[in-house]
Amino acid sequence: MKHRKMMFMTVILVAAMLPAANIVQAKYESNEKMGIPKDVDSVHSTYLPVVMDKDFQTTMEEDKKMKPQIMERQKTLLERRYDLSDNPSDVMMSAERKPVQKGVRVKLPDGMTWKKLSEMSPEQIREQGLFPEGFLPLPHVKHETGGQVIPPDQIKEINNLEQRNLERFDVTFDLPNHLLPEFPPPIFLTTRPDLGDVSQGKLLSIRNYYEIMHGIVTPVQMEGLRLLLTPFPQQQFNQTDDRKVEKASLGITCFDCHSNGHTNAAFHLNPDTRPHVARLRLDTVSLRGVFNQQIHGSKRSLRSIEDFTEFEQRSAYFDGDHVTAAKKGVHLPDRASQVVMMAQMQNILDFPPTPKLTVFGRLDPKKATEVERKGEEIFFGKGRCAECHPAPFYLDDKMHNLQVERFYKPHMSNQKWITGVGPIKTFTLRGIKDSPPYMHDGRLLTLEDTVEFFNIVTELKLTKEEKEALTAFMLCL
Ligand code: HEC
Ligand code: HEC
């Protein structure tokens, strides 16, 4: 009898231990499969939770308590990577509402100079850990949660105009205002170049768009614009217990990030990559000149503006997760009656005028300075920039793998797994001075930074004068 009882107990014990052991083992195995370190929390590997394990109030209180710590963590990271100071140049952005910031902002490791660094091989830089941290992929302000984060100017103006609150309770925007695009950005239309900026210095919203655009756009474009300015539920801005705004929200509009059809530098995580820790921060791109682009999204490579418009709400709004989207009330715009109109409106957003460029997109030698002409020569010659950014639109409609991971070892940084990023779409350089920060994740703050980046990454060995000339040329685009 005693013996049988012991056997019974042993069976129970083993049975109780087995599943636990399986779970731990399974998690470690899958971390290996996902290519991330063993001790990294790999929840949200493919799916996000649908049923929350806490009620909304509890989550909000915990998030609010964590917020100062999270913001401090990001501030430390940004200050380690960059010189964030306000150092305006005398060049203004297109509507002359904000100066372009100047100077290289990425910090070098102690004792290093840009010249010395450019003389080292990728292997040496990688082995000695000398790659500037600001050249690495940039983590989201709260990478473990991710989601859309809107800059203060936009939050304030939308609150004024619509009394809709875009402020999250768990995070705030992380970059200083002087490093962002001018606000509100000007609007140039391909259909009415003679009018110049049609924004009247205002931010388009559902309250004022009709008045501002009446008489200038067609009924179809007007209806497209209405939809681009209408809030629809999104992962963090919605009405469920899994939201990051205090009051239940109607949602986000396309132009909450693409302000006036340009960008306000709002960011989120890309919907395309898993597991969650490996996802990329994405800086909002401008929609100016999108009519001339054949592929859309830094990784998605969607082939039409209509596809992107339709899928932005399916994928980007909900982290590429159609399961949680259903719970939060995803709006799926109708292709025939809505998407095409939204696309038609986006397709008339033009680049800002460039008085120094000819119809071939090249500098008019009579109008350019000597430094600008020198910069153009480097761009199309020694710098090899034009091989991926050819005139007249300074893009090649291709994705390229810059193989930046030749210069660093994979590691964790603020809950982001820093590893090879793979192929990314070449962005256009037309109107580039208007859309800092730069690169898909906004990791570079000035055009000078992008020149140093390509000088190292494509191993160009440019002189100081050549680098300055390149920046001067890009300011003409
Ligand atoms: C977080 C704010 C945000 C919101 C809201 C948003 N977008 Fe975007 N949009 C982005 C980002 C970031 C990218 C770049 C995506 C990438 O690199 O993969 C982008 C890219 C695009 C592109 C591709 C442009 C190109 O250069 O290829 C289009 C078109 C676009 N968005 C349209 C829309 C439309 C239409 C909506 C509303 C349904 C919308 N966006 C809402 C941030 C946003
Ligand atoms: C092999 C192709 C290739 C070459 C060569 C190249 N680029 Fe790029 N460029 C890209 C790609 C791809 C991106 C986007 C990379 C990313 O976001 O990670 C980019 C991004 C940029 C950006 C940021 C654009 C934005 O909207 O944020 C600037 C500025 C730029 N390149 C300038 C240059 C200059 C200057 C040179 C020459 C010194 C150069 N590029 C050479 C492919 C190239």
Coordinates of C-alpha atoms and ligand atoms in Angstrom, one line a residue:
M1 CA 0.0 0.0 0.0
K2 CA 2.8 2.4 1.1
H3 CA 4.8 1.5 -2.0
R4 CA 1.8 2.1 -4.3
K5 CA 1.2 5.5 -2.8
M6 CA 4.8 6.5 -3.3
M7 CA 4.7 5.4 -6.9
F8 CA 1.5 7.4 -7.4
M9 CA 3.1 10.5 -5.9
T10 CA 6.2 10.2 -8.1
V11 CA 4.0 10.0 -11.2
I12 CA 2.1 13.1 -10.2
L13 CA 5.4 15.0 -9.5
V14 CA 6.9 14.0 -12.8
A15 CA 3.8 14.9 -14.7
A16 CA 3.7 18.3 -13.0
M17 CA 7.3 19.0 -13.8
L18 CA 7.2 17.9 -17.4
P19 CA 5.2 20.7 -19.1
A20 CA 7.2 23.3 -17.3
A21 CA 10.5 21.8 -18.4
N22 CA 9.1 21.6 -21.9
I23 CA 8.1 25.3 -22.0
V24 CA 11.5 26.5 -20.8
Q25 CA 13.3 24.3 -23.3
A26 CA 10.9 25.3 -26.1
K27 CA 11.5 29.0 -25.4
Y28 CA 15.3 28.6 -25.5
E29 CA 15.2 26.5 -28.6
S30 CA 13.0 29.1 -30.4
N31 CA 15.3 32.0 -29.3
E32 CA 18.1 30.1 -31.1
K33 CA 15.9 29.6 -34.1
M34 CA 15.0 33.3 -34.1
G35 CA 18.7 34.2 -34.0
I36 CA 18.5 36.1 -30.7
P37 CA 20.4 35.5 -27.4
K38 CA 19.0 33.0 -24.9
D39 CA 18.2 35.4 -22.1
V40 CA 16.2 37.8 -24.3
D41 CA 12.5 37.7 -23.7
S42 CA 11.0 36.4 -26.9
V43 CA 7.3 36.9 -26.3
H44 CA 5.5 38.4 -29.2
S45 CA 7.5 36.2 -31.5
T46 CA 4.9 36.3 -34.2
Y47 CA 1.6 37.2 -32.6
L48 CA 0.6 39.9 -30.1
P49 CA -1.7 38.8 -27.2
V50 CA -5.4 39.3 -28.0
V51 CA -6.7 38.9 -24.4
M52 CA -4.9 41.2 -22.0
D53 CA -3.7 39.6 -18.7
K54 CA -4.4 42.9 -16.8
D55 CA -7.3 45.4 -16.9
F56 CA -6.8 48.7 -18.7
Q57 CA -6.5 50.8 -15.5
T58 CA -3.7 48.6 -14.0
T59 CA -1.7 48.6 -17.3
M60 CA -2.0 52.4 -17.5
E61 CA -0.9 52.9 -14.0
E62 CA 2.1 50.6 -14.4
D63 CA 3.0 52.2 -17.7
K64 CA 2.8 55.7 -16.3
K65 CA 5.1 54.7 -13.4
M66 CA 7.6 53.2 -15.8
K67 CA 7.6 56.2 -18.1
P68 CA 10.3 58.4 -16.5
Q69 CA 12.6 55.4 -16.4
I70 CA 11.9 54.6 -20.1
M71 CA 12.5 58.2 -21.2
E72 CA 15.7 58.5 -19.1
R73 CA 17.0 55.3 -20.7
Q74 CA 16.4 56.7 -24.2
K75 CA 17.9 60.1 -23.3
T76 CA 21.0 58.4 -22.2
L77 CA 21.2 56.4 -25.4
L78 CA 20.6 59.4 -27.6
E79 CA 23.2 61.5 -25.8
R80 CA 25.7 58.7 -26.0
R81 CA 25.1 58.5 -29.8
Y82 CA 24.7 62.2 -30.8
D83 CA 25.4 65.8 -30.3
L84 CA 21.8 67.0 -30.0
S85 CA 22.5 70.7 -29.8
D86 CA 20.6 73.4 -31.6
N87 CA 23.1 74.5 -34.3
P88 CA 21.1 76.0 -37.2
S89 CA 22.7 76.8 -40.6
D90 CA 21.7 79.8 -42.7
V91 CA 19.8 77.5 -45.1
M92 CA 16.1 77.4 -44.5
M93 CA 13.6 74.6 -45.2
S94 CA 11.3 75.1 -48.2
A95 CA 8.6 77.3 -46.5
E96 CA 11.3 79.2 -44.6
R97 CA 9.7 78.2 -41.3
K98 CA 12.7 76.4 -39.9
P99 CA 16.5 76.5 -40.5
V100 CA 18.3 73.3 -41.6
Q101 CA 20.5 72.0 -38.8
K102 CA 24.2 71.7 -39.6
G103 CA 27.3 69.7 -38.5
V104 CA 28.1 66.1 -38.0
R105 CA 26.1 64.9 -35.0
V106 CA 27.2 61.3 -34.6
K107 CA 29.8 61.0 -31.9
L108 CA 33.1 59.2 -32.4
P109 CA 34.6 56.9 -29.9
D110 CA 37.3 58.6 -27.7
G111 CA 40.5 59.5 -29.5
M112 CA 39.1 58.7 -32.9
T113 CA 38.8 61.1 -35.9
W114 CA 36.7 60.7 -39.1
K115 CA 39.9 60.6 -41.1
K116 CA 41.4 57.8 -39.0
L117 CA 38.2 55.8 -39.0
S118 CA 37.9 56.1 -42.9
E119 CA 41.4 54.6 -43.2
M120 CA 40.5 51.4 -41.2
S121 CA 39.0 48.3 -42.8
P122 CA 35.5 47.1 -41.9
E123 CA 37.0 44.1 -40.1
Q124 CA 39.3 46.3 -38.0
I125 CA 36.4 48.6 -37.0
R126 CA 34.3 45.6 -36.1
E127 CA 37.0 43.8 -34.1
Q128 CA 38.0 46.9 -32.2
G129 CA 34.4 48.0 -31.6
L130 CA 35.1 51.4 -33.1
F131 CA 31.9 51.8 -35.3
P132 CA 30.2 55.0 -34.0
E133 CA 27.1 54.1 -32.1
G134 CA 25.0 56.6 -34.0
F135 CA 25.5 54.6 -37.2
L136 CA 23.8 51.6 -35.7
P137 CA 20.1 50.8 -36.1
L138 CA 18.1 53.1 -33.7
P139 CA 15.9 51.5 -31.1
H140 CA 12.3 52.7 -30.7
V141 CA 11.8 54.9 -27.6
K142 CA 10.2 51.9 -25.9
H143 CA 11.2 49.0 -28.1
E144 CA 9.5 46.4 -26.0
T145 CA 6.1 48.0 -26.7
G146 CA 6.7 49.8 -30.0
G147 CA 3.8 51.5 -31.8
Q148 CA 3.2 54.9 -33.2
V149 CA 4.8 57.9 -31.4
I150 CA 3.7 61.4 -32.6
P151 CA 5.9 64.6 -32.1
P152 CA 4.7 67.4 -29.8
D153 CA 3.8 70.0 -32.5
Q154 CA 1.4 67.6 -34.1
I155 CA -0.2 66.6 -30.8
K156 CA -0.7 70.2 -29.8
E157 CA -2.2 71.3 -33.1
I158 CA -4.6 68.3 -33.5
N159 CA -5.7 68.9 -29.9
N160 CA -6.4 72.6 -30.8
L161 CA -8.2 71.7 -34.1
E162 CA -10.0 68.5 -33.3
Q163 CA -9.8 68.0 -29.5
R164 CA -8.3 64.5 -30.4
N165 CA -5.5 63.5 -28.0
L166 CA -2.5 61.9 -29.7
E167 CA -0.5 61.8 -26.4
R168 CA 0.4 58.3 -25.2
F169 CA 0.6 57.6 -21.5
D170 CA 3.6 55.3 -21.7
V171 CA 6.1 57.3 -23.8
T172 CA 6.7 60.7 -25.4
F173 CA 8.6 61.6 -28.6
D174 CA 12.3 61.3 -28.1
L175 CA 14.2 63.8 -30.4
P176 CA 14.4 67.5 -29.8
N177 CA 12.1 69.7 -31.9
H178 CA 14.9 71.6 -33.7
L179 CA 16.0 68.4 -35.4
L180 CA 12.6 67.7 -37.0
P181 CA 11.0 69.0 -40.2
E182 CA 9.4 72.4 -40.3
F183 CA 5.9 72.5 -39.0
P184 CA 3.4 72.7 -40.5
P185 CA 5.1 71.8 -43.7
P186 CA 4.2 73.6 -47.0
I187 CA 2.1 71.8 -49.6
F188 CA 3.0 71.9 -53.3
L189 CA 0.7 70.5 -55.9
T190 CA 1.7 69.0 -59.3
T191 CA -1.6 70.3 -60.7
R192 CA -1.0 74.0 -59.6
P193 CA 2.7 74.8 -59.5
D194 CA 1.8 78.4 -60.1
L195 CA 0.3 78.7 -56.6
G196 CA 3.4 77.7 -54.6
D197 CA 2.7 76.6 -51.1
V198 CA -1.1 76.1 -50.7
S199 CA -1.1 75.3 -47.0
Q200 CA -1.7 78.9 -45.9
G201 CA 0.7 78.1 -43.1
K202 CA -1.9 75.8 -41.5
L203 CA -1.9 72.1 -40.6
L204 CA -4.6 70.3 -42.7
S205 CA -7.2 68.6 -40.5
I206 CA -10.7 67.3 -40.8
R207 CA -11.9 70.7 -39.5
N208 CA -10.2 73.0 -42.1
Y209 CA -9.3 70.9 -45.2
Y210 CA -12.4 71.8 -47.2
E211 CA -12.0 75.5 -46.7
I212 CA -8.3 75.4 -47.5
M213 CA -8.5 73.2 -50.6
H214 CA -11.9 74.2 -52.1
G215 CA -11.4 75.6 -55.7
I216 CA -7.9 74.1 -55.9
V217 CA -8.6 70.3 -56.1
T218 CA -11.1 68.1 -57.8
P219 CA -14.0 66.4 -56.0
V220 CA -12.2 63.1 -56.2
Q221 CA -9.0 64.5 -54.7
M222 CA -11.1 66.3 -52.0
E223 CA -12.8 63.0 -51.0
G224 CA -9.3 61.3 -51.0
L225 CA -8.1 64.1 -48.7
R226 CA -11.1 63.7 -46.4
L227 CA -10.2 60.0 -45.9
L228 CA -6.5 60.8 -45.4
L229 CA -7.6 63.1 -42.6
T230 CA -10.2 60.8 -41.0
P231 CA -9.2 58.9 -37.8
F232 CA -9.4 55.2 -37.9
P233 CA -8.5 52.7 -35.1
Q234 CA -4.9 51.7 -34.7
Q235 CA -2.9 49.5 -32.3
Q236 CA -2.2 52.2 -29.7
F237 CA -5.1 54.6 -30.6
N238 CA -8.4 52.9 -30.3
Q239 CA -11.2 52.1 -27.8
T240 CA -10.1 48.7 -26.3
D241 CA -8.3 47.7 -23.1
D242 CA -5.2 47.3 -25.2
R243 CA -4.6 51.0 -26.1
K244 CA -2.0 53.6 -25.0
V245 CA -4.1 56.7 -24.7
E246 CA -5.9 57.6 -21.6
K247 CA -9.4 58.2 -23.2
A248 CA -10.8 55.8 -25.8
S249 CA -9.7 57.3 -29.1
L250 CA -11.3 57.5 -32.6
G251 CA -7.8 56.6 -33.9
I252 CA -5.1 57.9 -36.1
T253 CA -5.2 59.7 -39.5
C254 CA -2.8 59.2 -42.3
F255 CA -1.8 62.8 -42.0
D256 CA -1.1 62.6 -38.3
C257 CA 2.3 61.3 -39.4
H258 CA 2.4 62.5 -43.0
S259 CA 1.5 66.1 -41.9
N260 CA 0.3 68.1 -44.9
G261 CA 1.4 65.1 -47.1
H262 CA 5.0 65.5 -45.9
T263 CA 6.4 64.1 -42.6
N264 CA 6.5 65.3 -39.1
A265 CA 9.1 62.6 -38.1
A266 CA 6.5 60.4 -36.2
F267 CA 7.9 56.9 -35.9
H268 CA 6.8 53.3 -35.2
L269 CA 8.1 49.8 -35.7
N270 CA 8.1 48.1 -39.0
P271 CA 5.4 45.5 -39.5
D272 CA 7.6 43.2 -41.6
T273 CA 10.2 41.8 -39.1
R274 CA 9.9 39.2 -36.3
P275 CA 10.6 38.5 -33.5
H276 CA 9.6 41.8 -32.0
V277 CA 13.1 42.6 -30.6
A278 CA 14.5 42.5 -34.2
R279 CA 11.9 44.9 -35.6
L280 CA 13.2 48.2 -37.1
R281 CA 12.3 51.7 -36.0
L282 CA 10.7 53.5 -39.0
D283 CA 10.8 57.3 -39.5
T284 CA 7.8 58.6 -41.5
V285 CA 8.7 59.2 -45.1
S286 CA 7.5 62.2 -47.0
L287 CA 4.7 61.6 -49.6
R288 CA 6.1 64.4 -51.9
G289 CA 7.0 63.0 -55.3
V290 CA 5.5 59.6 -54.4
F291 CA 4.0 59.6 -57.9
N292 CA 7.4 58.9 -59.4
Q293 CA 8.2 55.9 -57.2
Q294 CA 7.8 52.3 -58.3
I295 CA 8.3 50.5 -54.9
H296 CA 6.9 51.5 -51.6
G297 CA 8.0 50.9 -48.0
S298 CA 11.6 50.3 -46.9
K299 CA 11.1 46.5 -46.8
R300 CA 7.6 45.9 -48.1
S301 CA 8.3 46.8 -51.7
L302 CA 4.6 47.2 -52.5
R303 CA 4.2 48.0 -56.2
S304 CA 1.5 50.7 -56.2
I305 CA 0.4 53.7 -54.1
E306 CA -3.0 52.0 -54.0
D307 CA -1.6 48.8 -52.5
F308 CA 0.3 50.8 -49.9
T309 CA -2.7 52.9 -49.0
E310 CA -4.9 49.8 -48.6
F311 CA -2.3 47.9 -46.6
E312 CA -1.0 50.8 -44.4
Q313 CA -4.2 50.2 -42.4
R314 CA -4.0 46.5 -42.5
S315 CA -0.4 46.2 -41.6
A316 CA 1.4 49.3 -40.4
Y317 CA -1.5 50.4 -38.2
F318 CA -1.5 47.0 -36.5
D319 CA 2.1 45.8 -36.6
G320 CA 1.4 43.4 -39.5
D321 CA -0.9 41.5 -37.1
H322 CA -4.4 41.0 -38.6
V323 CA -5.5 39.2 -35.5
T324 CA -5.3 42.1 -33.0
A325 CA -6.6 44.4 -35.7
A326 CA -9.9 42.6 -35.8
K327 CA -10.4 43.2 -32.1
K328 CA -9.7 46.9 -32.4
G329 CA -11.9 47.6 -35.3
V330 CA -9.6 47.8 -38.3
H331 CA -11.0 50.0 -41.1
L332 CA -10.4 48.3 -44.5
P333 CA -10.9 51.0 -47.1
D334 CA -12.8 49.9 -50.2
R335 CA -10.5 49.6 -53.2
A336 CA -12.9 50.9 -55.8
S337 CA -14.4 53.9 -53.9
Q338 CA -11.9 54.9 -51.3
V339 CA -8.4 53.7 -52.0
V340 CA -8.2 55.1 -55.5
M341 CA -9.3 58.5 -54.3
M342 CA -6.8 58.6 -51.5
A343 CA -4.1 57.5 -54.0
Q344 CA -5.1 60.3 -56.4
M345 CA -4.7 62.9 -53.7
Q346 CA -1.3 61.6 -52.7
N347 CA -0.2 61.5 -56.3
I348 CA -0.5 65.3 -56.7
L349 CA 1.8 66.1 -53.8
D350 CA 4.9 67.6 -55.4
F351 CA 8.5 68.1 -54.3
P352 CA 9.3 71.7 -53.3
P353 CA 10.6 73.9 -56.1
T354 CA 14.3 73.8 -56.8
P355 CA 15.5 76.9 -58.6
K356 CA 19.0 75.6 -59.2
L357 CA 18.0 72.3 -61.0
T358 CA 17.5 71.9 -64.8
V359 CA 14.8 69.7 -66.4
F360 CA 17.4 66.9 -66.2
G361 CA 17.6 67.3 -62.4
R362 CA 21.2 68.5 -62.7
L363 CA 22.6 71.8 -61.4
D364 CA 22.3 74.8 -63.7
P365 CA 26.0 75.8 -63.7
K366 CA 25.0 79.5 -64.0
K367 CA 23.0 79.4 -60.8
A368 CA 25.2 77.2 -58.7
T369 CA 28.2 78.1 -56.6
E370 CA 31.6 76.6 -57.1
V371 CA 31.2 74.4 -53.9
E372 CA 27.8 73.1 -55.1
R373 CA 29.2 72.2 -58.6
K374 CA 32.1 70.4 -56.9
G375 CA 29.6 68.5 -54.8
E376 CA 27.7 67.5 -57.9
E377 CA 30.9 66.2 -59.4
I378 CA 31.7 64.1 -56.3
F379 CA 28.1 62.8 -56.2
F380 CA 28.2 61.5 -59.8
G381 CA 31.9 60.6 -59.7
K382 CA 34.2 59.6 -56.8
G383 CA 31.3 59.4 -54.3
R384 CA 29.4 56.9 -56.5
C385 CA 26.1 58.2 -54.9
A386 CA 24.4 58.4 -58.3
E387 CA 24.8 54.7 -58.9
C388 CA 21.8 54.3 -56.4
H389 CA 20.5 57.8 -56.5
P390 CA 20.4 58.8 -60.2
A391 CA 19.0 62.1 -61.5
P392 CA 16.5 63.4 -62.1
F393 CA 14.7 62.0 -59.1
Y394 CA 17.7 60.7 -57.2
L395 CA 16.3 57.2 -56.6
D396 CA 16.6 54.0 -58.5
D397 CA 13.4 52.2 -57.4
K398 CA 15.6 49.4 -56.0
M399 CA 16.3 48.0 -52.6
H400 CA 20.0 47.7 -51.6
N401 CA 21.8 45.9 -48.8
L402 CA 24.4 48.3 -47.5
Q403 CA 25.8 45.5 -45.3
V404 CA 26.4 47.8 -42.4
E405 CA 26.8 44.8 -40.1
R406 CA 30.4 44.4 -41.6
F407 CA 31.3 47.1 -39.1
Y408 CA 29.7 45.7 -35.8
K409 CA 28.9 42.7 -33.8
P410 CA 25.2 41.8 -33.1
H411 CA 24.1 42.9 -29.6
M412 CA 21.2 44.2 -27.5
S413 CA 20.6 47.9 -27.1
N414 CA 17.6 49.3 -25.1
Q415 CA 15.6 46.1 -25.8
K416 CA 16.4 46.1 -29.5
W417 CA 18.4 43.3 -31.1
I418 CA 21.0 45.2 -33.2
T419 CA 21.8 42.9 -36.2
G420 CA 22.0 43.1 -40.0
V421 CA 19.1 45.1 -41.4
G422 CA 19.2 43.6 -45.0
P423 CA 18.0 45.3 -48.1
I424 CA 16.3 48.7 -47.8
K425 CA 14.6 50.8 -50.5
T426 CA 16.7 53.7 -51.8
F427 CA 15.0 56.9 -50.8
T428 CA 14.8 59.9 -53.1
L429 CA 17.0 62.8 -52.3
R430 CA 14.8 65.4 -53.9
G431 CA 13.7 67.9 -51.3
I432 CA 16.0 66.1 -48.8
K433 CA 16.8 69.1 -46.6
D434 CA 13.1 69.2 -45.5
S435 CA 12.9 65.7 -44.1
P436 CA 15.3 65.1 -41.2
P437 CA 16.1 62.8 -39.5
Y438 CA 17.5 60.5 -42.1
M439 CA 17.5 56.8 -43.1
H440 CA 14.6 54.3 -42.6
D441 CA 14.9 54.6 -38.8
G442 CA 15.9 58.2 -38.5
R443 CA 19.3 57.2 -37.1
L444 CA 21.1 60.2 -38.7
L445 CA 20.2 63.8 -37.7
T446 CA 21.9 65.9 -40.4
L447 CA 23.0 65.7 -44.1
E448 CA 26.6 65.9 -42.8
D449 CA 26.0 62.7 -40.9
T450 CA 24.8 60.9 -44.0
V451 CA 27.9 62.0 -45.9
E452 CA 30.2 60.6 -43.1
F453 CA 28.0 57.4 -43.0
F454 CA 28.4 56.7 -46.7
N455 CA 32.1 57.7 -46.6
I456 CA 32.7 54.9 -44.1
V457 CA 30.1 52.3 -45.3
T458 CA 31.0 52.5 -49.0
E459 CA 34.7 53.0 -48.2
L460 CA 35.2 56.2 -50.2
K461 CA 38.0 58.0 -48.4
L462 CA 36.7 61.5 -49.3
T463 CA 38.6 64.6 -48.2
K464 CA 37.1 67.1 -45.8
E465 CA 36.5 69.5 -48.7
E466 CA 34.8 66.8 -50.8
K467 CA 32.5 65.9 -47.9
E468 CA 31.5 69.6 -47.4
A469 CA 30.8 70.0 -51.1
L470 CA 28.5 66.9 -51.1
T471 CA 26.4 68.4 -48.4
A472 CA 26.2 71.7 -50.2
F473 CA 25.0 69.9 -53.3
M474 CA 22.3 67.9 -51.5
L475 CA 21.0 71.2 -50.1
C476 CA 20.2 72.2 -53.7
L477 CA 18.1 69.2 -54.4
Ligands
HEC1 C1 3.4 56.3 -37.9 C2 2.7 57.2 -38.6 C3 2.1 56.8 -40.0 C4 0.7 56.8 -40.3 C5 -0.4 57.1 -39.3 C6 0.7 56.5 -41.7 N1 1.9 56.4 -42.2 FE1 2.4 56.1 -44.2 N2 4.3 55.8 -43.7 C7 4.8 55.8 -42.4 C8 6.1 55.3 -42.4 C9 7.1 55.2 -41.2 C10 6.4 54.9 -43.7 C11 7.7 54.2 -44.3 C12 7.4 52.8 -44.3 C13 8.6 51.9 -44.5 O1 9.7 52.5 -44.5 O2 8.4 50.7 -44.6 C14 5.2 55.2 -44.5 C15 5.1 55.0 -45.9 C16 4.0 55.3 -46.6 C17 3.9 55.3 -48.0 C18 5.0 54.8 -49.0 C19 5.8 56.0 -49.4 C20 7.1 55.6 -50.1 O3 7.9 56.5 -50.2 O4 7.2 54.5 -50.6 C21 2.6 55.6 -48.4 C22 2.1 55.7 -49.8 C23 2.0 55.9 -47.2 N3 2.8 55.7 -46.1 C24 0.6 56.3 -47.1 C25 -0.1 56.3 -45.9 C26 -1.5 56.3 -45.8 C27 -2.5 56.3 -47.0 C28 -1.9 56.3 -44.5 C29 -3.2 56.3 -43.9 C30 -4.0 55.1 -44.2 C31 -0.6 56.3 -43.8 N4 0.4 56.3 -44.6 C32 -0.5 56.4 -42.4 C33 4.2 56.3 -41.3 C34 2.8 56.5 -41.2
HEC2 C1 24.5 51.1 -52.9 C2 23.5 52.0 -53.1 C3 23.7 53.4 -52.4 C4 24.8 54.3 -52.6 C5 26.0 54.0 -53.4 C6 24.4 55.5 -51.9 N1 23.2 55.4 -51.3 FE1 22.3 56.8 -50.2 N2 20.9 55.4 -49.7 C7 20.8 54.1 -50.2 C8 19.8 53.4 -49.4 C9 19.4 51.9 -49.6 C10 19.3 54.3 -48.4 C11 18.4 53.9 -47.3 C12 19.2 53.2 -46.3 C13 18.5 53.0 -44.9 O1 17.6 53.7 -44.6 O2 19.0 52.2 -44.2 C14 20.0 55.5 -48.7 C15 19.7 56.7 -47.9 C16 20.4 57.9 -48.1 C17 20.0 59.1 -47.5 C18 18.9 59.3 -46.5 C19 17.6 59.5 -47.3 C20 16.4 59.7 -46.4 O3 15.3 60.1 -46.9 O4 16.5 59.6 -45.2 C21 20.9 60.1 -47.9 C22 20.9 61.6 -47.6 C23 21.8 59.4 -48.9 N3 21.4 58.1 -49.0 C24 22.8 60.1 -49.5 C25 23.8 59.4 -50.2 C26 25.1 60.0 -50.6 C27 25.5 61.4 -50.4 C28 25.8 59.0 -51.2 C29 27.2 59.0 -51.8 C30 28.2 59.4 -50.9 C31 24.9 57.8 -51.2 N4 23.8 58.1 -50.6 C32 25.3 56.6 -51.8 C33 21.5 53.6 -51.2 C34 22.7 54.1 -51.6

